[in-house]
């Protein structure tokens, strides 16, 4: 029989991505004893490691507790494992989510973009008043903590980065404003690969399930490591939060399973806390609160829980038959992009390198994203005791038309054609919303009407982050909110 234990905590953080990492560090610095719960396992990076799956060794390390591959085009069955990526299928949209200590920072490319003031306000009108402060100190703090920089000239000039140079050249001809993408990368590791000291990882863009070489400043190695170094934060990996409830003494009760790497439950835990900071990502946090609302575990949750969800406008294209030579390997992480000037809907396109396909025919991956209506909703399904997403196709139709036109313009300028790889099944790597700012939580992440319950991750951002990848904005908003919560709630609520 599986044992059930009970423990008491001052503060519990659920999830260890951008929201969770910032929250844990700022609580620790304020002297708060904090327990951090993370469903995924801890992964150790290189140099020259083989911890993560590579494209040549696709196996169960790529997928979160799934019997089958969740990678498109890969038909494979395997023993379920606590792998790094969960694929969550909804109506009209499949959502890809990180599952690891460090959250999405473990397998993300690391594009760290700050939106302009206007684009921020377009995506998040309710938070527009925060932009000046975010710009003055919160975005710069995140950039410093993650050690971001753009691809240096000497790296960009090498053979593996031919596709990046080609993209910069063609993007400009296609009427885009080309730019280099800030990335949380120590470029000396890339130089080490170029010199032959390390096995290729960055220089072949073999990055999608984690970076084997090290040199990526992911959340586990930055914010979380600093939090743990204070001695006030305990991170518990392989701890799945099943439910959150408010008991009759108005205490937060978190129900947790400690699992093995095959998903087997080793222990049930009941954790009673003064404050709970939900940072399980847009999908994880929304699911927990939609369940709590439907089952009456937390009475009077706002009606907006489960609403205002969006895909950040994601679309992935494959560029084939280009005139220029992209080389035999494509260096990464995704280090060059282009912005659409004077567009009616703001968008960005980025070239993300990918390993050379077995066919040997060069393919360049080009992703587009932008501002969308937060038209997605989540509903509770009692049969599975889970929440299910519905995304209407019109939610991003206007943006997708613009992105498609821009992709065609790139092909017209650089030869070949663009294939919409999401045409058959729309998917996103950038889920946002479900517990929206203003309607479900206040500007500092307090769940409306509920003392001691907070949401500080991508779940509170309604649908898009101003034509940028989301991690920078999620982290900056978390920095801003944590400063306010330490000032206003510490010593009173927790
Ligand atoms: C392959 C990939 C590439 C990406 N590339 C980029 C990029 O280049 N730039 C960018 O800005 N963004 C990128 N993203 C998106 C980015 O990773 C996310 O926007 C970001 O990680 C979200 O931060 P978060 O704090 O909201 O949640 P997350 O980082 O998703 O963290 C949530 C954590 O909570 C855990 N969790 C969930 N449910 C539970 C539960 N019930 N119990 C316990 N733990 C739970 C999860 O395992 C996860 O670790 C990418 C995402 C993916 C998947």
XYZ file of N, CA and C and ligand atoms in Angstrom, residues 14-20 37-40 85 96-100 103-105 107-111 208 239-241 279-282 284 288 429-430 457-458 469-472 474, ligand 1:
185
model
N 4.484 25.638 -6.966
C 4.223 24.489 -7.845
C 4.787 24.823 -9.223
N 5.815 24.055 -9.656
C 6.396 24.285 -10.980
C 7.692 25.064 -10.905
N 8.619 24.713 -11.785
C 9.981 25.279 -11.713
C 10.433 25.923 -13.023
N 9.488 26.454 -13.806
C 9.885 27.168 -15.023
C 10.211 28.616 -14.709
N 9.849 29.497 -15.625
C 10.223 30.910 -15.476
C 9.509 31.553 -14.295
N 8.190 31.318 -14.192
C 7.465 31.859 -13.054
C 7.964 31.248 -11.749
N 8.114 29.928 -11.730
C 8.499 29.229 -10.499
C 9.905 29.568 -10.044
N 7.609 22.217 -5.644
C 7.184 20.905 -6.160
C 7.251 20.910 -7.675
N 7.871 19.905 -8.242
C 8.020 19.820 -9.696
C 7.762 18.378 -10.118
N 6.878 18.202 -11.118
C 6.539 16.832 -11.546
C 7.709 16.165 -12.284
N 8.517 16.967 -12.987
C 9.577 16.404 -13.819
C 10.825 16.055 -13.028
N 9.053 16.429 -22.498
C 8.001 17.172 -23.212
C 6.655 16.474 -23.101
N 2.371 21.865 -26.552
C 3.603 21.223 -26.106
C 4.095 21.939 -24.842
N 4.348 21.160 -23.786
C 4.728 21.760 -22.498
C 5.986 21.094 -21.953
N 6.824 21.876 -21.316
C 8.004 21.342 -20.659
C 7.632 20.593 -19.394
N 8.431 19.556 -19.067
C 8.205 18.780 -17.844
C 9.567 18.378 -17.298
N 10.135 19.252 -16.470
C 11.486 19.002 -15.951
C 11.779 20.049 -14.881
N 11.529 23.620 -15.940
C 10.385 23.858 -16.829
C 10.801 23.929 -18.289
N 10.172 24.823 -19.013
C 10.416 24.947 -20.446
C 11.827 25.385 -20.782
N 12.575 25.885 -19.793
C 13.933 26.368 -20.101
C 14.884 25.222 -20.430
N 14.252 22.565 -22.516
C 14.241 22.159 -23.932
C 13.948 23.329 -24.865
N 13.818 24.561 -24.312
C 13.544 25.679 -25.228
C 14.816 26.102 -25.965
N 14.627 26.816 -27.081
C 15.801 27.322 -27.790
C 16.450 28.457 -27.006
N 15.641 29.213 -26.268
C 16.192 30.284 -25.456
C 15.994 31.677 -26.034
N 15.118 31.804 -27.007
C 14.867 33.135 -27.582
C 14.298 34.026 -26.490
N 16.467 20.145 -29.137
C 15.035 20.217 -28.830
C 14.604 19.420 -27.609
N 7.388 15.194 -8.166
C 6.247 15.405 -7.281
C 5.125 16.026 -8.112
N 4.090 15.238 -8.369
C 2.978 15.703 -9.211
C 1.863 16.238 -8.313
N 1.525 17.500 -8.495
C 0.395 18.059 -7.741
C -0.887 17.612 -8.422
N 2.772 27.903 -10.434
C 3.678 28.194 -11.545
C 3.840 26.945 -12.406
N 2.737 26.222 -12.594
C 2.786 24.966 -13.348
C 2.639 25.202 -14.847
N 2.816 26.451 -15.275
C 2.697 26.801 -16.689
C 1.236 27.028 -17.050
N 1.028 27.616 -18.220
C -0.347 27.917 -18.642
C -1.218 26.673 -18.560
N -0.594 23.614 -16.954
C -0.648 22.976 -15.630
C -1.444 23.785 -14.627
N -5.171 22.797 -12.940
C -5.378 22.676 -11.492
C -6.562 23.536 -11.036
N 3.934 25.847 -29.027
C 4.979 25.653 -28.014
C 4.902 26.772 -26.987
N 3.988 27.680 -27.186
C 3.910 28.895 -26.366
C 2.508 29.091 -25.795
N 2.814 32.577 -13.467
C 3.428 32.002 -14.675
C 2.672 32.440 -15.929
N 2.872 31.708 -17.014
C 2.250 32.070 -18.281
C 0.731 31.968 -18.269
N 8.512 35.574 -28.238
C 8.392 34.342 -27.461
C 8.143 34.753 -26.004
N 7.480 33.905 -25.224
C 6.951 34.381 -23.938
C 7.882 34.407 -22.733
N 8.975 33.629 -22.726
C 9.680 33.395 -21.457
C 10.150 34.685 -20.792
N 10.650 35.621 -21.577
C 11.185 36.878 -21.020
C 10.089 37.661 -20.293
N 7.157 36.418 -19.140
C 6.686 35.665 -17.960
C 7.618 35.946 -16.774
C 10.414 22.912 -27.176
C 10.083 24.290 -26.697
C 10.805 25.380 -27.191
C 10.514 26.660 -26.728
N 11.296 27.712 -27.140
C 11.118 28.937 -26.564
C 12.025 30.005 -26.812
O 13.004 29.875 -27.544
N 11.795 31.199 -26.183
C 10.728 31.390 -25.332
O 10.564 32.479 -24.803
N 9.884 30.384 -25.091
C 10.062 29.169 -25.645
N 9.229 28.138 -25.323
C 8.120 28.416 -24.402
C 8.613 28.550 -22.960
O 9.362 27.415 -22.626
C 7.413 28.730 -22.046
O 6.687 29.871 -22.460
C 7.837 28.914 -20.603
O 8.651 27.852 -20.182
C 6.619 29.008 -19.722
O 7.052 29.351 -18.429
P 6.119 29.049 -17.197
O 6.807 29.503 -15.975
O 4.766 29.600 -17.474
O 5.924 27.458 -17.179
P 6.903 26.250 -17.525
O 8.257 26.714 -17.881
O 6.171 25.400 -18.503
O 7.029 25.492 -16.148
C 5.935 24.819 -15.574
C 6.485 23.675 -14.771
O 5.437 23.152 -13.969
C 5.518 21.746 -13.967
N 4.175 21.213 -13.690
C 3.084 21.248 -14.481
N 2.038 20.673 -13.889
C 2.475 20.248 -12.678
C 1.855 19.558 -11.605
N 0.555 19.229 -11.642
N 2.605 19.253 -10.526
C 3.926 19.604 -10.464
N 4.554 20.252 -11.456
C 3.838 20.588 -12.545
C 6.025 21.390 -15.344
O 6.652 20.137 -15.347
C 6.997 22.528 -15.629
O 8.310 22.205 -15.250
C 9.477 26.856 -25.782
C 8.753 25.768 -25.307
C 9.042 24.493 -25.747
C 8.251 23.353 -25.187
